[in-house]
Coordinates of C-alpha atoms in Angstrom, one line a residue:
M2 CA 0.0 0.0 0.0
T3 CA 1.5 3.3 -1.0
T4 CA 1.8 6.4 1.3
D5 CA -0.8 8.3 -0.7
M6 CA -3.4 5.5 -0.3
K7 CA -2.7 5.3 3.5
R8 CA -3.3 9.1 3.7
I9 CA -6.6 8.8 1.9
I10 CA -7.8 5.9 4.2
N11 CA -6.9 7.9 7.3
I12 CA -8.8 11.0 6.1
A13 CA -11.8 8.8 5.3
I14 CA -11.8 7.3 8.8
V15 CA -11.6 10.8 10.4
I16 CA -14.6 12.0 8.4
V17 CA -16.7 9.0 9.3
A18 CA -15.8 9.2 13.0
S19 CA -16.6 12.9 13.0
F20 CA -20.0 12.2 11.4
F21 CA -20.9 9.7 14.1
L22 CA -19.7 11.9 17.0
T23 CA -21.7 14.9 15.8
S24 CA -24.8 13.0 14.9
C25 CA -25.1 11.6 18.5
I26 CA -25.2 15.1 20.1
E27 CA -28.7 16.3 21.0
E28 CA -29.1 20.0 20.8
R29 CA -31.4 21.3 23.6
L30 CA -33.4 24.4 22.7
E31 CA -36.1 26.2 24.6
P32 CA -39.5 25.8 23.0
M33 CA -40.2 28.8 20.8
S34 CA -44.0 28.9 21.5
A35 CA -45.9 31.8 20.0
L36 CA -42.9 33.0 18.0
K37 CA -43.1 33.9 14.4
E38 CA -40.5 33.5 11.7
G39 CA -37.7 36.1 11.6
E40 CA -36.9 39.1 13.8
G41 CA -38.3 42.5 14.2
W42 CA -37.4 45.8 15.8
L43 CA -39.1 46.7 19.2
E44 CA -39.0 50.3 20.5
F45 CA -40.5 51.5 23.8
S46 CA -40.2 54.4 26.2
F47 CA -39.5 54.4 30.0
G48 CA -39.9 57.0 32.7
A49 CA -43.3 58.3 31.9
P50 CA -44.6 61.4 33.7
N51 CA -45.1 60.7 37.4
S52 CA -43.5 57.3 37.1
L53 CA -40.5 58.1 39.2
E54 CA -42.3 59.5 42.3
V55 CA -40.6 60.7 45.5
S56 CA -42.9 61.8 48.2
T57 CA -40.6 61.9 51.2
K58 CA -37.4 63.7 52.0
A59 CA -34.3 61.5 51.8
T60 CA -30.6 61.3 51.9
Q61 CA -30.5 62.2 48.2
T62 CA -32.4 64.8 46.2
V63 CA -35.3 63.8 43.9
T64 CA -33.0 64.7 40.9
T65 CA -30.3 62.3 42.1
E66 CA -32.8 59.5 42.8
S67 CA -34.4 59.7 39.4
Q68 CA -31.2 59.2 37.3
V69 CA -31.0 56.1 35.0
Y70 CA -27.4 55.0 34.4
N71 CA -27.8 51.4 33.0
F72 CA -30.3 48.6 32.9
Y73 CA -30.8 44.9 32.0
L74 CA -33.6 44.0 29.6
F75 CA -35.4 40.7 29.5
I76 CA -38.0 39.5 26.9
F77 CA -40.0 36.4 27.6
D78 CA -42.5 34.6 25.3
S79 CA -46.1 33.8 26.3
A80 CA -44.9 30.6 27.9
G81 CA -42.3 32.3 30.0
H82 CA -39.2 31.2 28.0
K83 CA -36.4 33.8 27.7
I84 CA -36.0 34.9 24.1
Y85 CA -33.9 38.0 24.8
G86 CA -31.6 39.3 27.5
K87 CA -29.0 42.1 27.3
N88 CA -27.2 44.7 29.4
F89 CA -27.5 48.3 28.4
D90 CA -25.0 50.9 29.6
S91 CA -22.7 53.7 28.4
S92 CA -21.3 51.4 25.6
N93 CA -24.6 51.3 23.7
I94 CA -26.2 54.6 24.6
K95 CA -26.8 57.1 21.8
K96 CA -26.3 60.7 22.8
T97 CA -28.3 62.3 19.9
E98 CA -31.7 61.6 18.4
D99 CA -30.2 61.0 15.0
A100 CA -27.7 58.5 16.3
Y101 CA -30.5 56.7 18.1
T102 CA -32.9 56.7 15.2
N103 CA -30.3 55.6 12.6
S104 CA -28.6 52.9 14.7
T105 CA -28.8 49.4 13.3
E106 CA -27.7 47.9 16.7
D107 CA -29.6 47.6 20.0
C108 CA -29.4 50.9 21.7
W109 CA -31.0 53.4 24.1
N110 CA -31.1 57.0 25.0
V111 CA -32.1 58.9 28.2
T112 CA -32.7 62.4 29.3
N113 CA -32.1 62.5 33.0
T114 CA -34.0 65.2 34.9
T115 CA -31.9 68.1 36.2
S116 CA -34.5 69.4 38.6
D117 CA -36.6 68.0 41.5
T118 CA -39.8 68.8 39.5
G119 CA -38.7 67.2 36.3
T120 CA -39.0 63.6 35.0
T121 CA -36.4 61.2 33.7
R122 CA -37.4 59.8 30.3
G123 CA -35.8 57.5 27.8
N124 CA -36.2 55.1 24.8
V125 CA -35.0 51.6 24.0
K126 CA -34.7 50.0 20.6
V127 CA -33.8 46.3 20.2
K128 CA -34.0 43.6 17.6
A129 CA -35.6 40.4 18.9
P130 CA -37.5 37.3 17.7
A131 CA -40.9 38.1 16.4
G132 CA -43.9 37.0 18.4
S133 CA -47.0 37.9 20.3
G134 CA -48.0 37.9 24.0
L135 CA -44.5 38.8 24.9
K136 CA -43.4 40.3 28.3
L137 CA -40.7 42.8 28.9
Y138 CA -38.8 43.3 32.2
M139 CA -36.4 46.1 32.9
L140 CA -34.0 46.2 35.8
V141 CA -32.4 49.6 36.2
N142 CA -29.2 50.8 37.9
L143 CA -27.3 47.6 38.4
D144 CA -24.1 47.4 40.5
A145 CA -25.4 49.7 43.2
D146 CA -23.7 49.8 46.6
M147 CA -27.0 49.0 48.3
V148 CA -27.7 45.5 46.8
K149 CA -25.9 42.6 45.1
I150 CA -27.1 42.6 41.5
S151 CA -25.0 42.6 38.3
S152 CA -25.4 42.0 34.6
D153 CA -23.3 38.8 34.9
L154 CA -25.4 37.5 37.7
L155 CA -28.6 38.1 35.8
A156 CA -27.3 36.6 32.6
N157 CA -26.2 33.4 34.3
T158 CA -29.2 33.0 36.7
I159 CA -32.3 34.0 34.7
S160 CA -33.4 31.5 32.1
N161 CA -37.1 31.9 32.2
E162 CA -39.7 34.3 33.7
A163 CA -40.2 32.2 36.8
D164 CA -36.5 32.6 37.7
L165 CA -36.9 36.4 37.5
L166 CA -40.1 36.6 39.5
N167 CA -38.5 34.5 42.3
F168 CA -35.1 36.3 42.1
N169 CA -34.0 37.8 45.4
V170 CA -31.5 40.6 45.9
F171 CA -29.4 40.8 49.0
L172 CA -28.8 44.0 51.0
N173 CA -25.0 44.6 51.1
Q174 CA -25.0 47.0 54.1
T175 CA -25.9 46.6 57.8
I176 CA -26.4 50.4 58.0
V177 CA -28.3 51.5 54.9
N178 CA -26.4 54.2 53.0
R179 CA -27.6 54.9 49.5
N180 CA -25.3 56.2 46.7
A181 CA -26.5 57.8 43.5
Y182 CA -27.6 54.4 42.0
F183 CA -31.2 53.7 42.9
P184 CA -32.2 50.2 41.7
M185 CA -35.6 50.2 39.9
S186 CA -37.7 47.8 37.9
G187 CA -40.5 47.9 35.4
K188 CA -42.7 45.6 33.3
L189 CA -44.7 45.7 30.1
T190 CA -47.0 42.9 29.0
D191 CA -48.9 41.7 25.9
I192 CA -46.2 42.9 23.5
T193 CA -46.2 42.0 19.8
I194 CA -43.1 42.1 17.7
E195 CA -43.8 41.9 14.0
G196 CA -41.2 40.4 11.7
N197 CA -39.0 42.8 9.6
T198 CA -40.7 45.9 10.9
L199 CA -40.6 48.3 13.8
S200 CA -43.2 47.6 16.6
S201 CA -44.0 49.9 19.5
P202 CA -46.3 48.9 22.4
N203 CA -49.0 51.1 23.9
G204 CA -47.9 52.7 27.1
N205 CA -44.5 53.3 28.7
M206 CA -42.3 51.3 31.0
I207 CA -43.2 52.4 34.5
L208 CA -40.2 52.3 36.8
K209 CA -40.6 51.5 40.5
R210 CA -38.0 51.6 43.1
L211 CA -36.6 48.5 44.7
D212 CA -36.2 50.0 48.1
A213 CA -38.7 51.7 50.3
K214 CA -38.2 54.6 52.6
V215 CA -40.3 55.1 55.7
R216 CA -41.1 58.5 57.3
F217 CA -42.1 58.5 61.0
I218 CA -44.2 61.5 62.1
F219 CA -44.7 62.2 65.8
K220 CA -47.3 64.8 66.8
T221 CA -48.6 66.0 70.1
G222 CA -52.4 65.7 70.4
S223 CA -54.9 68.1 72.0
R224 CA -56.9 65.4 73.8
P225 CA -56.2 65.3 77.5
D226 CA -55.6 62.1 79.4
E227 CA -57.8 60.8 82.3
R228 CA -56.2 63.4 84.6
G229 CA -56.8 66.3 82.3
Q230 CA -53.2 66.6 81.3
R231 CA -52.0 67.5 77.9
I232 CA -48.6 67.0 76.2
E233 CA -47.1 70.4 75.7
K234 CA -43.9 69.2 74.1
F235 CA -42.4 66.0 72.8
E236 CA -38.7 65.4 71.9
A237 CA -37.4 62.0 70.9
K238 CA -34.0 61.4 72.6
S239 CA -33.2 58.3 70.5
W240 CA -34.8 56.0 68.0
K241 CA -33.9 52.7 66.3
V242 CA -35.5 50.7 63.5
V243 CA -34.8 46.9 63.6
N244 CA -35.9 43.7 61.9
V245 CA -35.5 45.1 58.4
P246 CA -35.4 42.2 55.7
R247 CA -31.9 41.7 54.3
T248 CA -33.4 40.3 51.0
A249 CA -36.2 41.4 48.7
Y250 CA -37.7 40.2 45.4
V251 CA -36.3 42.2 42.5
M252 CA -39.7 42.7 41.0
D253 CA -42.6 44.7 42.5
Y254 CA -45.3 42.9 44.4
S255 CA -48.0 43.6 41.8
D256 CA -45.6 42.8 38.9
R257 CA -45.1 39.4 40.4
G258 CA -48.9 38.7 40.0
L259 CA -49.6 38.8 43.7
G260 CA -51.4 42.2 44.0
N261 CA -54.9 40.8 43.8
D262 CA -54.5 37.6 45.9
P263 CA -57.6 37.6 48.1
T264 CA -55.8 35.4 50.7
S265 CA -52.8 37.7 51.0
T266 CA -52.3 39.7 54.2
G267 CA -50.0 42.2 52.5
R268 CA -46.8 40.4 53.0
D269 CA -45.0 39.0 50.0
H270 CA -45.0 35.2 49.5
G271 CA -41.8 33.2 49.9
A272 CA -39.2 33.1 52.6
V273 CA -36.9 36.1 53.1
D274 CA -34.0 36.7 55.5
C275 CA -35.2 39.0 58.2
S276 CA -31.9 39.2 60.1
T277 CA -31.9 42.3 62.3
I278 CA -30.2 45.4 60.8
S279 CA -30.6 49.1 61.6
I280 CA -31.7 51.7 59.2
G281 CA -30.7 54.4 61.7
D282 CA -29.7 54.7 65.3
Y283 CA -29.5 58.1 66.8

């Protein structure tokens, strides 16, 4: 047998072996229920008027608390399977309207408010698989000092809608101190993306804050006690808030589909770590 014939036989054996190896691998794909052929552009707005409400005085101004620096966007089909997930930050923001409109890549823009009476507003444009009955989830201001949440964590943890609805974030601090990044979330449902065209849903993405602030108001009343005495003056010498949960669901109570539960007592479902921490101790 010549050297050339041996080389041909060896090549043939490699090809046959490769065929059998690849043909035995089963590719696992998420069901693409309700999805149409092809892709389409989806464009939506966030930060509608009165969507970023602040009704109490806080450690930061309303302007600071209303800023949007980055976000992670999920799109799920009607069965809850993830069909899109991407992080948006300064790398894909478009600073001008023309740059945003003419972009052929997934992008966003934002006009952050510069006054306490203004409103932060923005737009997002993405190319995603076409379909109907889709759901959008937006998690805003990742990598905040306050909680453990990042784009890498979301990308590796969330594979379907149930994962996101049950996703907990952990409070990093034992004494709550907020920086300029205020985590927020929003949801849009019943979205349709038509193939090879630009689709826009009705309504805007309403952003809600992940954390809550509580304001305590102490007042002296005019009603006397049983001895006819009235409180003339009250001054708190010290106060302390304890038993604040260290974890919270990333999505709002109503967005998780629990707002109309007739058996609910107001507390969210599922176990949370209620280890004692202090909001303030004066």
